[in-house]
Coordinates of C-alpha atoms in Angstrom, one line a residue:
M71 CA -62.2 112.2 13.3
V72 CA -59.7 114.2 11.7
A73 CA -56.8 114.6 13.2
H74 CA -54.7 118.6 12.8
V75 CA -51.0 118.8 12.7
S76 CA -49.1 121.3 12.2
T77 CA -45.2 121.3 10.1
V78 CA -44.2 123.3 7.3
V79 CA -43.5 123.7 3.8
F80 CA -39.7 125.7 3.3
R81 CA -39.7 128.4 0.2
G82 CA -36.1 129.2 0.5
I83 CA -35.1 130.5 3.4
E84 CA -39.1 131.4 4.5
V85 CA -41.6 128.6 5.6
Q86 CA -44.9 128.4 5.1
E87 CA -47.3 126.8 7.8
V88 CA -48.5 123.1 6.6
D89 CA -51.8 121.9 7.9
V90 CA -51.4 117.9 8.6
Q91 CA -55.2 116.4 8.1
V92 CA -55.4 112.5 8.8
Q93 CA -59.0 110.7 8.7
L94 CA -59.7 107.4 9.1
A95 CA -62.2 106.5 7.3
S96 CA -64.3 103.2 7.6
G97 CA -64.2 101.6 3.3
I98 CA -61.2 99.3 2.0
P99 CA -58.3 99.5 3.7
S100 CA -55.9 102.0 2.1
F101 CA -53.5 104.2 2.5
A102 CA -53.8 107.4 0.9
I103 CA -51.5 110.9 0.9
V104 CA -53.6 113.7 -1.2
G105 CA -51.9 117.5 -1.3
L106 CA -49.8 117.8 -3.8
A107 CA -47.0 115.1 -2.5
E108 CA -43.9 115.2 -3.8
R109 CA -42.4 111.6 -4.1
A110 CA -40.5 111.5 -0.5
V111 CA -43.9 112.9 1.2
A112 CA -45.9 109.7 -1.1
E113 CA -42.9 107.5 0.1
S114 CA -43.9 108.2 3.6
R115 CA -46.6 105.6 4.0
E116 CA -44.1 102.9 3.7
R117 CA -42.2 104.4 5.8
V118 CA -44.3 104.7 8.6
R119 CA -46.5 101.7 8.7
A120 CA -42.6 100.6 9.1
S121 CA -42.4 102.3 12.3
F122 CA -45.3 101.7 13.5
S123 CA -44.6 97.8 13.5
A124 CA -41.4 98.1 14.6
L125 CA -43.2 99.9 17.9
G126 CA -45.5 96.8 17.8
V127 CA -48.9 98.8 16.6
S128 CA -51.0 97.7 13.6
L129 CA -52.4 100.3 11.1
P130 CA -56.5 100.5 12.0
P131 CA -57.8 98.1 8.9
K132 CA -59.8 101.3 7.8
R133 CA -59.1 103.9 5.2
I134 CA -56.5 106.3 5.9
T135 CA -56.3 109.7 4.2
V136 CA -54.0 112.6 4.7
N137 CA -53.8 116.0 3.8
L138 CA -51.3 118.2 3.2
A139 CA -53.3 121.6 3.2
P140 CA -52.8 124.0 1.3
A141 CA -53.4 121.5 -0.9
D142 CA -52.1 123.8 -4.0
V143 CA -48.8 124.1 -3.0
I144 CA -45.8 121.6 -3.8
K145 CA -44.9 119.5 -1.0
E146 CA -41.2 118.1 -0.4
G147 CA -38.7 116.2 2.0
S148 CA -38.9 113.4 3.9
H149 CA -40.6 115.5 7.3
Y150 CA -43.3 114.7 6.8
D151 CA -43.7 111.8 8.0
L152 CA -43.2 112.2 11.8
P153 CA -46.2 114.9 11.7
I154 CA -48.3 112.3 9.6
A155 CA -47.6 109.6 12.4
V156 CA -48.8 111.9 15.0
G157 CA -51.9 113.1 13.1
L158 CA -52.1 108.8 13.1
L159 CA -51.8 107.9 16.7
I160 CA -53.8 111.0 17.0
C161 CA -56.6 109.1 15.5
M162 CA -56.2 106.2 16.9
G163 CA -56.5 107.7 20.5
V164 CA -52.3 106.8 21.7
L165 CA -51.8 110.7 21.5
P166 CA -53.9 113.0 23.2
G167 CA -54.4 115.7 20.3
D168 CA -54.9 118.9 22.4
E169 CA -51.4 118.1 24.1
T170 CA -49.8 118.2 20.3
A171 CA -51.9 121.1 18.8
G172 CA -49.2 123.9 20.7
Y173 CA -46.6 122.0 18.5
T174 CA -44.5 122.7 14.7
V175 CA -43.8 119.1 14.2
L176 CA -41.5 118.4 11.7
G177 CA -39.0 114.6 11.3
E178 CA -38.8 112.0 9.2
L179 CA -38.7 108.0 10.7
G180 CA -36.6 105.6 10.2
L181 CA -38.2 101.7 9.6
D182 CA -37.0 101.2 13.6
G183 CA -39.3 104.1 14.1
A184 CA -36.0 106.2 14.8
L185 CA -35.7 110.0 14.3
P186 CA -32.8 110.8 11.6
A187 CA -31.1 114.3 11.6
I188 CA -32.7 116.6 8.8
A189 CA -33.1 120.1 7.4
G190 CA -34.6 123.4 8.1
V191 CA -35.3 122.9 12.2
L192 CA -33.7 126.2 12.8
P193 CA -35.9 128.1 10.3
T194 CA -39.1 126.3 11.6
A195 CA -38.5 127.1 14.9
L196 CA -37.8 130.6 14.5
D197 CA -41.6 131.2 12.5
A198 CA -42.9 128.9 15.0
A199 CA -41.1 131.1 18.4
A200 CA -43.0 134.0 15.7
R201 CA -46.5 131.6 16.5
N202 CA -45.8 131.1 20.0
R203 CA -45.8 127.8 19.5
G204 CA -43.4 125.2 20.6
V205 CA -41.4 122.9 18.2
I206 CA -40.8 118.5 18.0
C207 CA -38.0 117.3 16.1
P208 CA -35.6 114.8 16.3
A209 CA -32.3 114.8 19.4
T210 CA -30.3 116.0 16.4
N211 CA -31.7 118.8 15.6
G212 CA -33.5 120.0 19.3
G213 CA -29.9 122.1 20.5
E214 CA -30.1 124.3 17.2
A215 CA -34.1 124.7 17.6
V216 CA -33.9 126.2 21.0
W217 CA -31.8 128.7 19.6
A218 CA -34.8 130.2 18.5
N219 CA -35.5 130.9 22.2
G220 CA -39.1 130.3 21.7
P221 CA -41.3 128.1 23.4
E222 CA -41.1 124.5 24.6
V223 CA -39.0 122.3 22.2
L224 CA -39.5 118.2 21.8
A225 CA -36.4 116.5 20.7
P226 CA -37.1 113.0 20.8
S227 CA -34.2 110.5 19.3
N228 CA -37.2 107.8 18.7
L229 CA -41.3 107.9 17.9
L230 CA -41.4 105.8 21.2
A231 CA -40.1 108.1 23.1
L232 CA -42.6 110.7 22.4
I233 CA -45.6 108.4 22.8
N234 CA -44.4 108.0 26.5
H235 CA -43.3 111.6 27.1
F236 CA -46.9 112.2 25.9
K237 CA -48.6 109.4 28.0
G238 CA -45.9 110.1 31.3
T239 CA -43.7 107.2 31.3
Q240 CA -41.0 109.3 29.8
V241 CA -40.2 113.1 30.2
L242 CA -38.0 114.0 27.3
S243 CA -35.0 116.4 28.8
P244 CA -34.3 119.6 27.1
P245 CA -31.6 119.9 24.5
E246 CA -29.1 122.5 25.2
A247 CA -27.7 125.6 22.8
S248 CA -24.5 125.0 21.8
L249 CA -21.9 126.2 19.9
A250 CA -19.0 124.9 17.2
D251 CA -16.3 124.1 17.8
D252 CA -14.5 127.2 15.8
T253 CA -10.6 127.0 17.1
T254 CA -8.8 125.4 14.2
D255 CA -6.3 127.9 13.2
Y256 CA -6.7 129.2 9.9
P257 CA -3.3 129.2 7.8
D258 CA -1.1 132.1 8.9
L259 CA 0.5 135.1 6.4
K260 CA 3.7 134.6 7.9
D261 CA 3.8 132.1 5.7
I262 CA 3.6 134.2 1.8
K263 CA 7.6 136.1 1.3
G264 CA 6.9 138.9 -0.5
Q265 CA 3.7 140.0 -2.1
E266 CA 3.4 142.8 -0.2
T267 CA 1.4 144.8 -2.7
A268 CA -1.2 141.5 -2.8
K269 CA -1.2 141.2 1.3
R270 CA -1.9 145.1 1.5
A271 CA -5.2 144.3 -1.1
L272 CA -5.9 141.5 1.3
E273 CA -6.0 143.6 4.2
I274 CA -8.4 146.1 2.5
T275 CA -10.4 143.5 1.5
A276 CA -10.6 141.8 4.6
A277 CA -11.4 145.2 6.2
G278 CA -14.2 147.4 3.8
G279 CA -16.0 144.1 2.7
H280 CA -14.8 144.2 -0.9
N281 CA -14.4 142.0 -3.7
L282 CA -10.9 141.2 -5.0
L283 CA -9.5 139.9 -8.4
M284 CA -5.6 138.5 -8.4
V285 CA -4.3 138.0 -11.5
G286 CA -0.6 136.5 -12.2
P287 CA 1.6 133.8 -13.2
P288 CA 1.2 129.7 -11.8
G289 CA 2.5 129.9 -8.3
A290 CA 2.4 133.1 -7.3
G291 CA 0.3 132.5 -4.3
K292 CA -2.7 133.3 -5.9
S293 CA -4.3 130.3 -4.0
M294 CA -2.2 130.9 -0.6
L295 CA -3.5 134.4 0.0
A296 CA -6.8 133.8 -0.9
Q297 CA -7.5 131.3 2.0
R298 CA -5.6 133.2 4.6
L299 CA -8.6 136.0 3.9
P300 CA -10.9 134.2 6.6
G301 CA -8.1 134.2 9.2
L302 CA -8.2 138.0 8.7
L303 CA -11.8 138.5 9.1
P304 CA -13.7 139.0 12.5
P305 CA -15.8 136.3 13.6
L306 CA -20.0 136.7 12.9
D307 CA -22.1 138.5 15.4
A308 CA -25.3 136.7 17.0
S309 CA -27.7 138.3 13.9
E310 CA -25.0 137.2 11.4
A311 CA -24.3 133.3 13.0
L312 CA -28.2 133.1 12.6
E313 CA -28.3 134.2 9.2
V314 CA -25.7 132.2 7.8
S315 CA -27.1 128.7 9.9
M316 CA -30.7 129.6 8.3
I317 CA -28.7 128.9 5.8
A318 CA -27.2 126.1 6.8
S319 CA -29.7 124.4 8.4
V320 CA -32.2 124.5 5.3
A321 CA -29.0 123.3 3.3
G322 CA -28.7 119.9 6.0
L323 CA -25.1 121.3 6.5
L324 CA -25.5 122.5 10.3
A325 CA -23.7 119.6 11.7
E326 CA -25.5 118.6 15.4
G327 CA -27.6 121.7 15.4
K328 CA -24.4 124.1 16.3
L329 CA -24.1 127.1 15.6
T330 CA -20.5 128.8 14.2
R331 CA -19.1 131.8 14.5
R332 CA -16.7 131.6 11.6
R333 CA -17.1 133.4 7.9
P334 CA -17.9 130.8 5.7
F335 CA -15.2 130.4 3.2
R336 CA -16.4 128.4 -0.6
D337 CA -14.1 126.9 -2.6
P338 CA -15.9 125.2 -5.8
H339 CA -14.3 124.3 -8.7
H340 CA -14.8 125.1 -11.9
S341 CA -17.2 123.0 -13.4
A342 CA -19.7 123.8 -11.2
S343 CA -23.3 124.1 -12.5
P344 CA -25.4 128.0 -12.3
A345 CA -27.7 125.9 -10.0
A346 CA -25.0 124.7 -8.0
L347 CA -23.5 128.1 -7.9
V348 CA -26.1 130.5 -7.5
G349 CA -28.8 127.7 -6.0
G350 CA -31.9 126.1 -7.8
G351 CA -31.8 122.5 -9.0
V352 CA -35.1 119.6 -8.0
R353 CA -35.6 121.3 -4.5
A354 CA -34.6 125.0 -5.3
R355 CA -31.7 124.4 -2.5
P356 CA -28.9 127.2 -2.1
G357 CA -26.0 127.8 -4.0
E358 CA -22.6 128.3 -3.7
V359 CA -23.6 132.2 -2.9
S360 CA -26.0 132.0 -0.2
L361 CA -23.5 129.1 1.4
A362 CA -20.8 131.9 1.4
H363 CA -23.4 133.7 3.0
H364 CA -21.3 137.0 5.2
G365 CA -18.3 135.2 4.2
V366 CA -15.7 134.2 1.5
L367 CA -16.5 132.7 -2.3
F368 CA -13.1 131.7 -3.7
L369 CA -13.0 131.4 -7.3
D370 CA -10.1 130.0 -8.2
E371 CA -9.2 130.1 -12.1
L372 CA -12.0 132.2 -12.8
P373 CA -12.1 131.8 -16.9
E374 CA -12.5 128.3 -16.6
F375 CA -15.8 129.0 -14.9
S376 CA -18.5 128.6 -17.9
N377 CA -19.6 131.6 -19.3
Q378 CA -23.1 130.9 -18.8
V379 CA -21.7 130.6 -14.9
L380 CA -19.8 133.8 -14.5
E381 CA -22.5 135.7 -15.7
T382 CA -24.9 134.6 -13.2
L383 CA -22.9 136.2 -10.3
R384 CA -23.9 140.0 -11.9
Q385 CA -27.0 139.7 -10.2
P386 CA -26.3 139.0 -6.1
L387 CA -23.0 140.8 -6.1
E388 CA -25.0 143.7 -6.5
S389 CA -28.3 142.6 -4.7
G390 CA -26.6 140.9 -2.4
Q391 CA -29.8 137.8 -2.5
V392 CA -30.4 135.3 -4.7
I393 CA -34.1 134.9 -6.2
V394 CA -34.8 131.0 -7.9
A395 CA -37.9 131.5 -9.6
R396 CA -40.3 128.7 -10.8
S397 CA -43.3 128.2 -12.7
N398 CA -45.0 127.5 -9.5
A399 CA -43.4 129.3 -6.6
R400 CA -40.2 131.7 -6.1
Y401 CA -37.4 131.1 -3.5
T402 CA -34.8 134.1 -2.1
Y403 CA -31.8 133.1 -0.3
P404 CA -29.8 135.6 0.9
A405 CA -26.5 136.4 -0.7
R406 CA -23.7 138.9 0.7
F407 CA -20.5 137.4 0.1
Q408 CA -17.2 138.4 -1.0
L409 CA -16.0 137.5 -3.9
V410 CA -12.3 136.5 -4.2
A411 CA -11.4 135.2 -8.1
A412 CA -7.6 134.2 -9.3
M413 CA -7.0 133.9 -12.8
N414 CA -3.7 133.7 -14.9
P415 CA -3.5 136.3 -17.4
C416 CA -3.7 133.3 -20.1
R417 CA -4.4 129.9 -20.9
C418 CA -0.4 128.8 -20.2
G419 CA -0.1 131.6 -17.4
Y420 CA 3.0 132.8 -18.3
L421 CA 1.9 135.8 -20.9
G422 CA 5.1 138.5 -21.0
D423 CA 8.3 136.2 -20.2
N424 CA 9.2 135.5 -23.3
D425 CA 11.0 132.4 -22.8
R426 CA 7.8 130.6 -20.9
A427 CA 4.9 132.1 -23.3
C428 CA 3.7 129.9 -25.8
S429 CA 3.3 130.4 -29.7
R430 CA 0.4 132.1 -29.5
A431 CA 1.1 135.0 -27.3
P432 CA -0.5 137.8 -26.7
R433 CA -3.6 136.7 -28.8
C434 CA -3.9 133.9 -26.7
G435 CA -3.9 136.1 -23.7
A436 CA -6.9 138.4 -24.9
E437 CA -8.8 135.4 -25.9
Y438 CA -8.2 134.3 -22.1
Q439 CA -9.7 137.7 -20.6
S440 CA -12.1 138.0 -22.5
K441 CA -13.3 135.2 -20.6
I442 CA -14.7 137.3 -18.4
S443 CA -17.1 140.1 -19.1
G444 CA -16.7 143.8 -18.5
P445 CA -19.7 144.0 -16.2
L446 CA -18.2 141.3 -13.9
Y447 CA -15.2 143.1 -13.9
D448 CA -16.5 146.0 -13.6
R449 CA -18.4 144.9 -10.1
I450 CA -14.8 143.7 -8.9
D451 CA -13.6 146.5 -5.6
L452 CA -9.8 145.4 -6.3
H453 CA -8.1 144.2 -8.8
V454 CA -3.9 143.3 -8.6
D455 CA -1.4 141.8 -9.9
V456 CA 0.5 138.8 -7.9
P457 CA 4.3 138.4 -9.9
E458 CA 6.3 135.5 -9.6
V459 CA 7.6 135.2 -6.4
S460 CA 11.9 134.8 -7.1
A461 CA 13.8 132.4 -5.3
A462 CA 16.0 135.1 -3.4
D463 CA 12.3 135.9 -2.1
L464 CA 12.1 132.2 -0.5
T465 CA 15.0 132.7 0.9
L466 CA 14.7 135.4 3.3
P467 CA 13.2 135.2 7.0
P468 CA 9.6 135.0 7.3
P469 CA 7.6 137.7 7.9
S470 CA 6.9 139.6 11.4
E471 CA 3.5 140.9 10.7
G472 CA 1.0 138.0 10.6
S473 CA -2.3 137.3 9.5
A474 CA -2.9 138.1 13.7
A475 CA -2.0 141.6 13.6
V476 CA -3.6 141.9 10.5
A477 CA -6.6 141.2 11.8
V478 CA -6.4 143.6 14.8
R479 CA -7.2 146.6 12.0
V480 CA -9.7 144.9 10.4
A481 CA -11.7 144.0 13.3
E482 CA -11.1 148.1 14.8
T483 CA -12.4 149.3 11.4
R484 CA -15.1 147.3 10.9
A485 CA -16.3 148.5 14.3
A486 CA -15.5 152.2 12.4
Q487 CA -18.4 151.2 9.8
A488 CA -20.3 149.4 11.9
E489 CA -20.6 152.8 14.0
R490 CA -20.8 154.6 11.4
Y491 CA -23.5 152.7 9.6
A492 CA -26.0 151.9 12.7
G493 CA -29.4 152.3 11.9
E494 CA -28.6 152.3 8.2
T495 CA -30.4 149.4 5.7
D496 CA -30.6 149.1 2.2
L497 CA -33.4 148.8 -0.9
H498 CA -34.2 145.1 0.6
D499 CA -34.3 146.6 4.6
R500 CA -31.1 144.6 4.9
K501 CA -29.0 146.6 8.0
I502 CA -25.4 147.8 6.5
R503 CA -22.8 146.6 7.9
T504 CA -19.4 147.2 5.8
N505 CA -18.5 150.1 3.3
A506 CA -19.0 147.1 0.7
Q507 CA -22.5 147.7 1.5
A508 CA -23.0 151.2 1.2
D509 CA -25.0 152.5 -1.6
G510 CA -24.1 155.4 -3.8
T511 CA -26.5 157.9 -1.7
L512 CA -24.9 156.8 1.1
L513 CA -21.5 157.2 0.5
T514 CA -21.9 160.6 -0.5
R515 CA -22.7 161.7 3.1
V516 CA -19.9 159.2 4.7
A517 CA -17.3 159.1 1.7
K518 CA -17.0 162.8 0.7
P519 CA -13.7 163.5 -0.5
S520 CA -11.3 166.4 -0.2
D521 CA -11.5 169.2 -2.9
E522 CA -7.7 167.6 -4.5
G523 CA -9.5 163.8 -3.5
A524 CA -12.6 164.7 -5.7
G525 CA -10.2 166.5 -8.2
L526 CA -8.2 163.7 -9.1
L527 CA -11.3 161.3 -8.9
T528 CA -13.2 163.3 -11.1
E529 CA -9.4 163.4 -13.6
A530 CA -9.3 159.7 -13.1
A531 CA -13.1 158.9 -14.0
D532 CA -13.3 160.5 -17.8
R533 CA -9.0 159.7 -18.6
L534 CA -10.4 155.7 -17.4
R535 CA -13.7 156.2 -18.3
L536 CA -15.5 154.6 -15.6
T537 CA -18.6 153.9 -15.4
A538 CA -21.0 155.3 -12.5
R539 CA -20.0 151.6 -10.3
G540 CA -16.7 152.1 -11.1
Y541 CA -16.8 155.4 -9.6
H542 CA -19.0 154.2 -7.0
R543 CA -16.3 151.4 -6.0
V544 CA -13.5 153.2 -5.9
L545 CA -14.7 155.7 -3.5
R546 CA -15.8 152.4 -0.5
V547 CA -12.2 150.6 -1.6
A548 CA -11.1 154.7 -0.2
R549 CA -13.2 155.2 2.7
T550 CA -12.5 152.0 3.7
L551 CA -8.1 153.5 3.7
A552 CA -9.7 156.1 5.5
D553 CA -10.2 153.7 8.4
L554 CA -7.6 151.8 8.1
D555 CA -5.7 154.7 8.6
G556 CA -8.2 156.6 10.8
A557 CA -9.0 159.2 8.9
D558 CA -12.0 161.3 9.2
S559 CA -12.2 162.7 6.1
V560 CA -11.5 160.6 2.3
A561 CA -7.9 162.4 1.8
R562 CA -6.3 162.5 -2.2
V563 CA -4.0 159.7 -1.4
H564 CA -6.8 157.8 -0.5
I565 CA -8.4 158.1 -3.5
A566 CA -4.9 157.9 -5.3
E567 CA -4.5 154.4 -4.1
A568 CA -8.2 153.7 -4.4
L569 CA -7.5 154.2 -8.2
S570 CA -4.4 151.9 -8.4
Y571 CA -6.7 149.0 -7.2
R572 CA -9.1 149.1 -10.8
R573 CA -8.7 147.4 -13.6
I574 CA -5.7 146.0 -13.9
H575 CA -4.2 146.4 -18.0
L576 CA -2.4 142.6 -18.1
R577 CA 0.6 142.5 -19.7
R578 CA 0.5 141.8 -23.6

């Protein structure tokens, strides 16, 4: 007899069906798992054997063969434990094969038969729903499986509960979909005194989904400003929350199966490797750029990141996705994030200050700034100088306008953009939501400047030698400025302000 149990193999945030075939045959007792199973999968036989023993069930003294089909696809992860165990129980006559046939099964087994939380349940449930199948997964992950709005979800806490459910001696309660607690307050803009230009740039960044680079001496407030950006952004809508949660699920970061509407904010240390930032490694896991999808990626001390790491950002900044290529597979992760970066003007941080600059100034500034390549600078929409805050500024009372007031304007501006781009998609057939996502063709229609504005932009493009990318990024920022003003068209004043945020000339 051969039992068949359906499970999956992960390909980025997508899944591919795997048929777990279990056979009991006469011969010398053995337990073999075939089908390109990597080490964690091969170790399943020991976890399955121990969990059966904990239930008081002994494996039959037969030749046990488990085949993971298709056999030419590498199988990784511990989620094959449960489908292998279910297949064995079917062969042993403990579970009915006809009733389990309509489910996609995944779960890791503890030595006592418990089912701990695993990664990847949400994309698995969405795939199962598309194929009109139910899902069997650990109880901790049941809540995220329900969000797929598919057929029945069985979420037992252990293997015995699953056996009893199919035998009719215990009925598993359906899990409930739940949202994470998003009531934690963000840091407020009222905490920052001075830096009005930087605050204005931060509002524009939030309103249009743009990238931002802040340059200034140590202690000027660059990190404080970046940490307040999430508090200005509107919550994720339903489809965005599902996309973000799918990535978190694959990465094993979806706590208790609860979805969140808070936009991600990722701030990796400058020692991060290319695989940590854009994804990869042995199992091609999503990197920081994907974990920041629909949110913010903050890179503090930008030049301290290795050149190899920084250059890996160029492709996802342009395409909104990351493709991790391997010799035997290709993984695609979404990566539509806002890059917010901060840096000092030089290594000592005091370029232009004759009293505190190092002895190598100004050459040290040129060398330090050159660590950021021209193409990466070109992909950042707004460049703003964050000067040192004086003692007089610090004694002033807190500003009257805080994050709440700015967030209202940002939400209204984003709502106007969502209405403008309704039905519009990019080259990868993804919905366009903000000005930063509009391509050149779309910008010529929605961000066509007035005659005076067009003249200024043409003249500036020639004098500043803007690239085609830089030209379009100025238009995107100008369109956002017009939206903040409630204007239907892009005027000269909007073009002028957008140009003022192009790459700044640092003090020499």
